[in-house]
GROMACS .gro file of C-alpha atoms in nm:
model
  482
    1LEU     CA    1  -1.409   7.536   9.246
    2PRO     CA    2  -1.200   7.798   9.440
    3LEU     CA    3  -0.874   7.680   9.584
    4ASN     CA    4  -0.734   7.782   9.917
    5ASP     CA    5  -0.410   7.972   9.937
    6ASN     CA    6  -0.272   7.705  10.178
    7VAL     CA    7  -0.362   7.437   9.934
    8CYS     CA    8  -0.173   7.633   9.642
    9VAL     CA    9   0.142   7.688   9.899
   10SER     CA   10   0.138   7.306   9.994
   11GLU     CA   11   0.123   7.211   9.624
   12GLY     CA   12   0.432   7.445   9.538
   13VAL     CA   13   0.625   7.317   9.820
   14CYS     CA   14   0.563   6.957   9.711
   15ILE     CA   15   0.682   7.051   9.353
   16CYS     CA   16   0.996   7.214   9.477
   17VAL     CA   17   1.079   6.905   9.684
   18LEU     CA   18   0.990   6.660   9.396
   19LEU     CA   19   1.227   6.886   9.162
   20PHE     CA   20   1.510   6.892   9.422
   21ILE     CA   21   1.474   6.504   9.470
   22GLY     CA   22   1.500   6.427   9.102
   23LEU     CA   23   1.802   6.665   9.061
   24TYR     CA   24   1.964   6.511   9.359
   25ILE     CA   25   1.917   6.150   9.210
   26VAL     CA   26   2.058   6.278   8.861
   27SER     CA   27   2.353   6.435   9.038
   28TYR     CA   28   2.439   6.144   9.250
   29LEU     CA   29   2.423   5.908   8.928
   30ILE     CA   30   2.662   6.160   8.751
   31LEU     CA   31   2.908   6.176   9.035
   32THR     CA   32   2.903   5.800   9.096
   33HIS     CA   33   2.998   5.767   8.710
   34PHE     CA   34   3.323   5.989   8.751
   35LYS     CA   35   3.433   5.907   9.105
   36LYS     CA   36   3.726   5.676   9.153
   37ASN     CA   37   3.627   5.348   9.317
   38ALA     CA   38   3.956   5.276   9.450
   39GLU     CA   39   3.956   5.580   9.690
   40PHE     CA   40   3.612   5.447   9.842
   41ILE     CA   41   3.769   5.103   9.912
   42THR     CA   42   4.101   5.174  10.073
   43GLY     CA   43   4.151   5.354  10.400
   44GLU     CA   44   4.054   5.320  10.774
   45HIS     CA   45   3.721   5.161  10.855
   46GLU     CA   46   3.588   5.485  11.005
   47SER     CA   47   3.693   5.692  10.704
   48GLN     CA   48   3.478   5.460  10.477
   49SER     CA   49   3.180   5.578  10.662
   50ILE     CA   50   3.258   5.955  10.625
   51ILE     CA   51   3.362   5.973  10.260
   52PRO     CA   52   3.024   5.871  10.132
   53ALA     CA   53   2.886   6.154  10.346
   54LEU     CA   54   3.122   6.391  10.163
   55LEU     CA   55   3.008   6.256   9.834
   56TRP     CA   56   2.654   6.341   9.954
   57LEU     CA   57   2.771   6.695  10.011
   58CYS     CA   58   2.907   6.716   9.664
   59THR     CA   59   2.576   6.563   9.528
   60PHE     CA   60   2.381   6.834   9.706
   61THR     CA   61   2.606   7.111   9.564
   62LEU     CA   62   2.582   6.981   9.210
   63SER     CA   63   2.197   6.951   9.235
   64VAL     CA   64   2.190   7.317   9.355
   65ALA     CA   65   2.408   7.413   9.066
   66VAL     CA   66   2.168   7.225   8.823
   67CYS     CA   67   1.874   7.399   8.980
   68ALA     CA   68   2.046   7.737   8.952
   69VAL     CA   69   2.065   7.677   8.559
   70LEU     CA   70   1.689   7.596   8.556
   71LEU     CA   71   1.598   7.912   8.738
   72LEU     CA   72   1.556   8.159   8.426
   73PRO     CA   73   1.424   7.882   8.199
   74ILE     CA   74   1.141   7.774   8.448
   75SER     CA   75   1.054   8.135   8.517
   76ILE     CA   76   1.023   8.220   8.158
   77LEU     CA   77   0.821   7.910   8.065
   78SER     CA   78   0.598   7.961   8.378
   79ASN     CA   79   0.510   8.298   8.255
   80GLU     CA   80   0.413   8.180   7.917
   81VAL     CA   81   0.202   7.901   8.064
   82LEU     CA   82   0.014   8.134   8.272
   83ILE     CA   83  -0.038   8.386   7.973
   84THR     CA   84  -0.156   8.070   7.758
   85PHE     CA   85  -0.385   7.935   8.034
   86PRO     CA   86  -0.477   8.223   8.256
   87LYS     CA   87  -0.787   8.054   8.422
   88SER     CA   88  -0.668   7.702   8.432
   89TYR     CA   89  -0.765   7.517   8.744
   90TYR     CA   90  -0.452   7.294   8.727
   91MET     CA   91  -0.218   7.585   8.717
   92ARG     CA   92  -0.334   7.761   9.026
   93TRP     CA   93  -0.010   7.645   9.205
   94LEU     CA   94   0.204   7.819   8.955
   95ASN     CA   95   0.244   8.157   9.077
   96GLY     CA   96   0.481   8.438   9.152
   97SER     CA   97   0.525   8.344   9.515
   98LEU     CA   98   0.645   7.988   9.424
   99ILE     CA   99   0.897   8.120   9.160
  100HIS     CA  100   1.025   8.382   9.400
  101GLY     CA  101   1.062   8.123   9.676
  102LEU     CA  102   1.244   7.900   9.448
  103TRP     CA  103   1.486   8.182   9.345
  104ASN     CA  104   1.549   8.246   9.737
  105LEU     CA  105   1.612   7.884   9.802
  106VAL     CA  106   1.852   7.838   9.531
  107PHE     CA  107   2.039   8.163   9.634
  108LEU     CA  108   2.049   8.039  10.014
  109PHE     CA  109   2.180   7.672   9.919
  110SER     CA  110   2.427   7.801   9.675
  111ASN     CA  111   2.586   8.036   9.914
  112MET     CA  112   2.575   7.770  10.199
  113SER     CA  113   2.758   7.531   9.975
  114LEU     CA  114   3.016   7.781   9.872
  115VAL     CA  115   3.085   7.927  10.220
  116PHE     CA  116   3.028   7.604  10.446
  117LEU     CA  117   2.989   7.273  10.278
  118MET     CA  118   3.247   7.260  10.018
  119PRO     CA  119   3.527   7.425  10.229
  120PHE     CA  120   3.443   7.165  10.501
  121ALA     CA  121   3.454   6.888  10.250
  122TYR     CA  122   3.802   6.997  10.127
  123PHE     CA  123   3.952   7.059  10.455
  124PHE     CA  124   3.836   6.722  10.563
  125THR     CA  125   3.998   6.551  10.279
  126GLU     CA  126   4.335   6.736  10.352
  127SER     CA  127   4.336   6.719  10.730
  128GLU     CA  128   4.505   6.450  10.941
  129GLY     CA  129   4.420   6.565  11.297
  130PHE     CA  130   4.605   6.795  11.518
  131ALA     CA  131   4.944   6.694  11.655
  132GLY     CA  132   4.916   6.489  11.964
  133SER     CA  133   4.546   6.399  11.926
  134LYS     CA  134   4.421   6.066  11.870
  135LYS     CA  135   4.405   5.959  11.503
  136GLY     CA  136   4.048   5.911  11.374
  137VAL     CA  137   3.743   6.064  11.211
  138MET     CA  138   3.671   6.312  11.492
  139ALA     CA  139   4.037   6.453  11.493
  140ARG     CA  140   3.991   6.542  11.141
  141VAL     CA  141   3.649   6.682  11.181
  142TYR     CA  142   3.786   6.911  11.461
  143GLU     CA  143   4.080   7.021  11.236
  144ALA     CA  144   3.837   7.087  10.942
  145VAL     CA  145   3.607   7.279  11.154
  146VAL     CA  146   3.898   7.493  11.311
  147LEU     CA  147   4.029   7.578  10.956
  148LEU     CA  148   3.673   7.659  10.836
  149LEU     CA  149   3.624   7.905  11.129
  150LEU     CA  150   3.974   8.065  11.059
  151LEU     CA  151   3.875   8.106  10.698
  152ALA     CA  152   3.547   8.267  10.791
  153LEU     CA  153   3.729   8.515  10.997
  154LEU     CA  154   3.969   8.596  10.730
  155VAL     CA  155   3.696   8.646  10.464
  156VAL     CA  156   3.492   8.881  10.707
  157GLY     CA  157   3.794   9.080  10.772
  158MET     CA  158   3.881   9.111  10.399
  159VAL     CA  159   3.528   9.211  10.335
  160TRP     CA  160   3.534   9.478  10.621
  161VAL     CA  161   3.857   9.622  10.505
  162ALA     CA  162   3.722   9.655  10.136
  163SER     CA  163   3.395   9.818  10.274
  164ALA     CA  164   3.623  10.061  10.467
  165LEU     CA  165   3.827  10.146  10.176
  166LEU     CA  166   3.500  10.212   9.945
  167HIS     CA  167   3.269  10.337  10.221
  168HIS     CA  168   3.464  10.527  10.501
  169ASN     CA  169   3.155  10.658  10.680
  170MET     CA  170   2.960  10.328  10.689
  171ALA     CA  171   3.241  10.085  10.788
  172ARG     CA  172   3.234  10.132  11.168
  173GLU     CA  173   2.843  10.155  11.183
  174SER     CA  174   2.814   9.844  10.975
  175LEU     CA  175   3.074   9.644  11.186
  176TYR     CA  176   2.797   9.460  11.369
  177ASP     CA  177   2.556   9.445  11.094
  178LEU     CA  178   2.660   9.107  10.962
  179TRP     CA  179   2.341   8.982  10.798
  180GLU     CA  180   2.209   9.298  10.643
  181TYR     CA  181   2.555   9.431  10.520
  182TYR     CA  182   2.841   9.180  10.509
  183LEU     CA  183   2.666   8.879  10.365
  184PRO     CA  184   2.512   9.084  10.070
  185TYR     CA  185   2.851   9.258  10.012
  186PHE     CA  186   3.035   8.907  10.012
  187TYR     CA  187   2.761   8.751   9.783
  188SER     CA  188   2.795   9.059   9.546
  189GLY     CA  189   3.194   8.977   9.513
  190ILE     CA  190   3.112   8.624   9.462
  191SER     CA  191   2.865   8.688   9.195
  192LEU     CA  192   3.106   8.952   9.021
  193PHE     CA  193   3.360   8.676   9.005
  194GLY     CA  194   3.129   8.431   8.867
  195VAL     CA  195   3.020   8.682   8.588
  196MET     CA  196   3.383   8.772   8.522
  197LEU     CA  197   3.468   8.393   8.479
  198LEU     CA  198   3.170   8.370   8.248
  199LEU     CA  199   3.290   8.661   8.048
  200LEU     CA  200   3.626   8.457   7.991
  201CYS     CA  201   3.495   8.130   7.935
  202THR     CA  202   3.177   8.182   7.714
  203PRO     CA  203   3.345   8.339   7.418
  204PHE     CA  204   3.609   8.083   7.407
  205GLY     CA  205   3.338   7.807   7.462
  206LEU     CA  206   3.122   7.968   7.175
  207ALA     CA  207   3.421   7.921   6.947
  208ARG     CA  208   3.500   7.579   7.077
  209MET     CA  209   3.153   7.444   7.029
  210PHE     CA  210   3.201   7.404   6.658
  211SER     CA  211   3.523   7.162   6.707
  212VAL     CA  212   3.333   6.977   7.013
  213THR     CA  213   3.013   6.930   6.807
  214GLY     CA  214   3.207   6.825   6.480
  215SER     CA  215   3.389   6.548   6.675
  216PHE     CA  216   3.046   6.377   6.722
  217LEU     CA  217   2.938   6.411   6.365
  218VAL     CA  218   3.065   6.273   6.032
  219LYS     CA  219   3.238   6.549   5.852
  220PRO     CA  220   3.210   6.580   5.475
  221ARG     CA  221   3.553   6.612   5.294
  222LEU     CA  222   3.584   6.797   4.956
  223LEU     CA  223   3.778   6.649   4.685
  224GLU     CA  224   3.876   6.331   4.905
  225ASN     CA  225   3.869   5.959   4.830
  226ILE     CA  226   3.769   5.790   5.162
  227GLU     CA  227   3.864   5.436   5.028
  228ASP     CA  228   4.231   5.534   4.944
  229THR     CA  229   4.294   5.722   5.296
  230LEU     CA  230   4.136   5.427   5.459
  231SER     CA  231   4.370   5.185   5.280
  232CYS     CA  232   4.668   5.395   5.371
  233THR     CA  233   4.566   5.428   5.749
  234VAL     CA  234   4.508   5.033   5.759
  235PHE     CA  235   4.859   4.978   5.627
  236GLU     CA  236   5.012   5.239   5.866
  237GLU     CA  237   4.831   5.073   6.167
  238ALA     CA  238   4.954   4.735   6.056
  239SER     CA  239   5.303   4.859   6.038
  240LEU     CA  240   5.292   5.027   6.381
  241SER     CA  241   5.145   4.703   6.523
  242ARG     CA  242   5.418   4.488   6.387
  243LYS     CA  243   5.668   4.727   6.533
  244LEU     CA  244   5.498   4.704   6.884
  245ASN     CA  245   5.513   4.324   6.866
  246THR     CA  246   5.861   4.259   6.749
  247SER     CA  247   6.124   4.243   7.002
  248CYS     CA  248   6.394   4.399   6.769
  249TRP     CA  249   6.248   4.746   6.811
  250VAL     CA  250   6.336   4.765   7.172
  251THR     CA  251   6.561   5.067   7.112
  252LEU     CA  252   6.259   5.280   7.009
  253ASN     CA  253   6.051   5.491   7.246
  254MET     CA  254   5.763   5.261   7.319
  255GLU     CA  255   5.550   5.516   7.455
  256ALA     CA  256   5.556   5.740   7.170
  257LEU     CA  257   5.513   5.442   6.942
  258LYS     CA  258   5.208   5.338   7.135
  259HIS     CA  259   5.071   5.680   7.130
  260GLU     CA  260   5.112   5.708   6.743
  261TYR     CA  261   4.942   5.369   6.718
  262HIS     CA  262   4.654   5.486   6.912
  263THR     CA  263   4.632   5.796   6.699
  264VAL     CA  264   4.634   5.608   6.395
  265GLN     CA  265   4.369   5.349   6.516
  266THR     CA  266   4.129   5.628   6.604
  267GLN     CA  267   4.169   5.790   6.255
  268ARG     CA  268   4.094   5.442   6.109
  269LEU     CA  269   3.784   5.413   6.324
  270ALA     CA  270   3.649   5.764   6.211
  271LEU     CA  271   3.725   5.683   5.853
  272GLU     CA  272   3.521   5.366   5.896
  273MET     CA  273   3.242   5.546   6.054
  274ARG     CA  274   3.234   5.798   5.761
  275GLY     CA  275   3.245   5.540   5.522
  276LYS     CA  276   2.936   5.361   5.681
  277ALA     CA  277   2.748   5.681   5.704
  278SER     CA  278   2.462   5.760   5.458
  279PRO     CA  279   2.511   6.042   5.206
  280TRP     CA  280   2.250   6.244   5.399
  281GLN     CA  281   2.425   6.210   5.731
  282ARG     CA  282   2.775   6.275   5.570
  283ASN     CA  283   2.678   6.571   5.343
  284LEU     CA  284   2.383   6.733   5.537
  285GLY     CA  285   2.416   6.656   5.901
  286TYR     CA  286   2.745   6.849   5.972
  287PRO     CA  287   2.673   7.154   5.770
  288LEU     CA  288   2.309   7.184   5.932
  289ALA     CA  289   2.471   7.140   6.286
  290MET     CA  290   2.735   7.411   6.203
  291LEU     CA  291   2.484   7.660   6.064
  292LEU     CA  292   2.271   7.605   6.374
  293LEU     CA  293   2.551   7.688   6.602
  294LEU     CA  294   2.656   7.975   6.395
  295ALA     CA  295   2.281   8.101   6.394
  296LEU     CA  296   2.273   8.080   6.777
  297THR     CA  297   2.607   8.263   6.826
  298VAL     CA  298   2.504   8.538   6.582
  299VAL     CA  299   2.180   8.579   6.758
  300CYS     CA  300   2.356   8.619   7.100
  301ILE     CA  301   2.589   8.875   6.952
  302LEU     CA  302   2.294   9.072   6.788
  303MET     CA  303   2.100   9.064   7.122
  304VAL     CA  304   2.395   9.191   7.321
  305ILE     CA  305   2.449   9.470   7.056
  306PHE     CA  306   2.081   9.574   7.077
  307ASN     CA  307   2.121   9.567   7.452
  308VAL     CA  308   2.405   9.798   7.439
  309LEU     CA  309   2.200  10.052   7.235
  310GLU     CA  310   1.907  10.018   7.479
  311LEU     CA  311   2.167  10.101   7.764
  312LEU     CA  312   2.243  10.415   7.597
  313PHE     CA  313   1.901  10.544   7.542
  314ASP     CA  314   1.678  10.375   7.810
  315GLU     CA  315   1.736  10.339   8.161
  316THR     CA  316   1.494  10.050   8.219
  317ALA     CA  317   1.729   9.828   8.027
  318MET     CA  318   1.954   9.816   8.342
  319PRO     CA  319   1.936   9.486   8.528
  320ARG     CA  320   1.737   9.535   8.837
  321GLY     CA  321   1.575   9.323   9.112
  322MET     CA  322   1.192   9.249   9.119
  323GLU     CA  323   1.038   9.231   9.456
  324ASP     CA  324   0.675   9.132   9.344
  325PRO     CA  325   0.689   8.918   9.040
  326ARG     CA  326   0.365   8.947   8.842
  327LEU     CA  327   0.367   8.638   8.621
  328GLY     CA  328   0.112   8.587   8.362
  329THR     CA  329   0.062   8.956   8.275
  330ALA     CA  330   0.291   9.005   7.981
  331SER     CA  331   0.530   8.817   7.776
  332PHE     CA  332   0.909   8.896   7.850
  333SER     CA  333   0.972   8.868   7.475
  334MET     CA  334   0.845   9.116   7.208
  335PHE     CA  335   0.794   8.811   6.980
  336GLY     CA  336   0.563   8.631   7.232
  337SER     CA  337   0.593   8.272   7.305
  338LEU     CA  338   0.843   8.196   7.022
  339GLY     CA  339   1.077   8.476   7.147
  340ALA     CA  340   1.062   8.332   7.499
  341ALA     CA  341   1.143   7.977   7.355
  342VAL     CA  342   1.443   8.131   7.181
  343GLN     CA  343   1.554   8.292   7.499
  344VAL     CA  344   1.535   7.949   7.676
  345VAL     CA  345   1.740   7.788   7.409
  346LEU     CA  346   2.009   8.067   7.402
  347ILE     CA  347   2.038   8.042   7.799
  348PHE     CA  348   2.106   7.667   7.771
  349TYR     CA  349   2.342   7.731   7.482
  350LEU     CA  350   2.534   7.998   7.682
  351MET     CA  351   2.556   7.764   7.987
  352VAL     CA  352   2.703   7.455   7.777
  353SER     CA  353   2.930   7.697   7.605
  354SER     CA  354   3.064   7.831   7.931
  355VAL     CA  355   3.141   7.480   8.051
  356VAL     CA  356   3.306   7.388   7.748
  357GLY     CA  357   3.530   7.709   7.756
  358PHE     CA  358   3.598   7.649   8.122
  359TYR     CA  359   3.725   7.276   8.082
  360SER     CA  360   3.911   7.382   7.748
  361SER     CA  361   4.112   7.668   7.909
  362PRO     CA  362   4.459   7.573   8.018
  363LEU     CA  363   4.404   7.685   8.379
  364PHE     CA  364   4.117   7.449   8.427
  365THR     CA  365   4.202   7.151   8.216
  366SER     CA  366   4.338   6.933   8.514
  367LEU     CA  367   3.969   6.964   8.673
  368LEU     CA  368   3.828   6.783   8.357
  369PRO     CA  369   3.659   6.473   8.507
  370ARG     CA  370   3.717   6.115   8.360
  371ALA     CA  371   3.491   5.811   8.399
  372GLN     CA  372   3.597   5.612   8.715
  373ASP     CA  373   3.902   5.806   8.759
  374THR     CA  374   3.829   6.125   8.942
  375ASN     CA  375   3.940   6.154   9.302
  376LEU     CA  376   3.731   6.343   9.561
  377THR     CA  377   3.931   6.646   9.555
  378GLN     CA  378   3.867   6.678   9.184
  379ILE     CA  379   3.509   6.617   9.231
  380ILE     CA  380   3.497   6.902   9.521
  381GLY     CA  381   3.671   7.123   9.264
  382ASN     CA  382   3.416   7.046   8.979
  383CYS     CA  383   3.130   7.104   9.205
  384VAL     CA  384   3.244   7.443   9.343
  385SER     CA  385   3.337   7.559   8.970
  386LEU     CA  386   2.996   7.445   8.818
  387LEU     CA  387   2.814   7.610   9.102
  388ILE     CA  388   2.998   7.936   9.058
  389LEU     CA  389   2.917   7.934   8.693
  390SER     CA  390   2.551   7.830   8.717
  391SER     CA  391   2.483   8.077   9.013
  392ALA     CA  392   2.608   8.358   8.799
  393LEU     CA  393   2.404   8.244   8.492
  394PRO     CA  394   2.083   8.439   8.573
  395VAL     CA  395   2.275   8.775   8.644
  396PHE     CA  396   2.484   8.710   8.324
  397SER     CA  397   2.179   8.647   8.102
  398ARG     CA  398   2.005   8.962   8.240
  399THR     CA  399   2.305   9.180   8.210
  400LEU     CA  400   2.364   9.087   7.863
  401GLY     CA  401   2.001   9.146   7.770
  402ILE     CA  402   1.932   8.779   7.665
  403THR     CA  403   1.612   8.788   7.861
  404ARG     CA  404   1.400   9.076   8.011
  405PHE     CA  405   1.310   8.891   8.311
  406ASP     CA  406   1.432   9.067   8.610
  407LEU     CA  407   1.619   8.912   8.897
  408LEU     CA  408   1.418   8.776   9.185
  409GLY     CA  409   1.514   8.754   9.560
  410ASP     CA  410   1.856   8.837   9.669
  411PHE     CA  411   1.989   8.796   9.318
  412GLY     CA  412   1.877   9.155   9.247
  413ARG     CA  413   2.062   9.294   9.555
  414TYR     CA  414   2.412   9.302   9.405
  415ASN     CA  415   2.587   9.629   9.420
  416TRP     CA  416   2.750   9.643   9.083
  417LEU     CA  417   2.432   9.588   8.884
  418GLY     CA  418   2.326   9.962   8.934
  419ASN     CA  419   2.665  10.080   8.793
  420PHE     CA  420   2.602  10.187   8.429
  421TYR     CA  421   2.964  10.177   8.327
  422VAL     CA  422   3.043   9.833   8.458
  423VAL     CA  423   2.726   9.702   8.281
  424PHE     CA  424   2.792   9.882   7.958
  425LEU     CA  425   3.167   9.778   7.944
  426TYR     CA  426   3.067   9.414   8.017
  427ASN     CA  427   2.840   9.415   7.723
  428MET     CA  428   3.100   9.565   7.502
  429MET     CA  429   3.362   9.319   7.606
  430PHE     CA  430   3.134   9.017   7.546
  431ALA     CA  431   3.047   9.131   7.204
  432GLY     CA  432   3.399   9.199   7.115
  433LEU     CA  433   3.549   8.877   7.251
  434THR     CA  434   3.278   8.662   7.093
  435SER     CA  435   3.293   8.818   6.753
  436ALA     CA  436   3.675   8.804   6.759
  437SER     CA  437   3.669   8.439   6.859
  438LEU     CA  438   3.397   8.347   6.600
  439ILE     CA  439   3.587   8.509   6.311
  440LYS     CA  440   3.905   8.330   6.412
  441THR     CA  441   3.743   8.001   6.438
  442VAL     CA  442   3.547   8.016   6.109
  443THR     CA  443   3.851   8.154   5.924
  444TRP     CA  444   4.084   7.894   6.063
  445ALA     CA  445   3.827   7.608   5.999
  446VAL     CA  446   3.788   7.719   5.632
  447GLN     CA  447   4.159   7.749   5.582
  448ARG     CA  448   4.211   7.392   5.744
  449GLU     CA  449   3.948   7.239   5.528
  450LEU     CA  450   4.075   7.394   5.187
  451ILE     CA  451   4.441   7.272   5.274
  452ARG     CA  452   4.326   6.929   5.350
  453ALA     CA  453   4.096   6.910   5.045
  454PHE     CA  454   4.363   7.007   4.798
  455GLY     CA  455   4.624   6.790   4.961
  456LEU     CA  456   4.854   7.058   5.084
  457HIS     CA  457   4.881   6.918   5.419
  458ARG     CA  458   5.126   6.658   5.289
  459LEU     CA  459   5.375   6.930   5.211
  460PRO     CA  460   5.708   6.901   5.390
  461LEU     CA  461   5.735   7.111   5.709
  462THR     CA  462   6.014   7.309   5.543
  463VAL     CA  463   5.763   7.458   5.311
  464SER     CA  464   5.555   7.719   5.459
  465ARG     CA  465   5.198   7.674   5.350
  466SER     CA  466   5.114   8.057   5.404
  467THR     CA  467   5.347   8.114   5.092
  468VAL     CA  468   5.172   7.863   4.859
  469PRO     CA  469   5.031   8.089   4.583
  470PHE     CA  470   4.655   8.069   4.497
  471ARG     CA  471   4.741   7.948   4.149
  472LEU     CA  472   4.905   7.646   4.310
  473LEU     CA  473   4.603   7.575   4.515
  474LEU     CA  474   4.350   7.619   4.215
  475ALA     CA  475   4.570   7.389   4.004
  476SER     CA  476   4.588   7.116   4.268
  477GLY     CA  477   4.224   7.127   4.322
  478LEU     CA  478   4.168   7.106   3.925
  479SER     CA  479   4.385   6.816   3.904
  480LYS     CA  480   4.211   6.644   4.159
  481ILE     CA  481   3.865   6.696   3.998
  482GLN     CA  482   4.017   6.583   3.675
   0.00000   0.00000   0.00000
């Protein structure tokens, strides 16, 4: 039976609403897991009613960020589904207009959160009301609104000055063209900042993924007796416990002693977990996980290098916007559905790596959320940071050539996407930084495991391990084997 276009549109709207409701519920559960409970109990009676509203704004922002991450995977998978089932009655609602509308909604909500919602939430948490006004919620709201208007005027002025410096003739003509000129120009600057942030965080995160993943797995140790190491750790823990419980050790630094005790206790628990692990889990799980991460990273680097070569010889490799997406006509990968699945996996892998690199960098370590110990200001900062990273992910993936799906909606209106030199240098910098981080991580990991395996980590600090000859290393290993 033929379907009416209005029916298809209504089904698409229902799908978008259900998707956003699901993401909103998941985001709310995540934020309530990390928020500090004490902050929502103390304070004035009126403030208790406005702070949950600020939490709802943060939940909305986080749900938009998660939806921005899902934009490319949903688009790629939808295209493959339409290719596989071209005349399916149940897939009539899945069309190009639905995907295009989803991209536009995410673009609108992300910029609304960055420009209005999150600044207002931050200004409200920091405001106390104007001098001489009656203290209360409305006084804080008035101050937050005034600060938000002043910030908007400042940003518009800076954008006008930047446009006047770059385009002398169009600055005065576009002074009153706020919607068609200033907002896309401002969005282009935000996207460029997000993509540059991804350029710095993702290579570092790709290198950190090996150690982060290894912390959740049982590592195999070469030439190591787990029982002897566990016995030494148990004795050391017992000794530190007696020092903590004995009153004659009052002259010691108790904080340093407690920190050392917790470190030794963590080592003991890790050794017990390794001792209980099966041989398959101990000797096969960790190498397979490391090989999988290495394969994903190498595939990313190879795809970026191939994209660089295409940029030199083919103009169609430049990222551009697509006004009328025609889904279901051809696959976005030369390898068909398998290649599309690999693209989806790589996109999620790059996003996870960028988040790991972001929170591992010294500049943003203080933003790392902790369960039941994250205040509202930190929650706002985390939501803004994740929204910037996720909203730049489609542009980031298309610029690096991870996928051939062109940008939809206003994502393709960024000015710097048409500059060949910016795109080319961006690909070269990403390939170089990722390769250097990967080589350094693998080299240091192998060196660390060899030093630990041969027992050289027990050498005194006055002895430089880099000066230990290879013969001593080999002799130590042979003696352990014997």
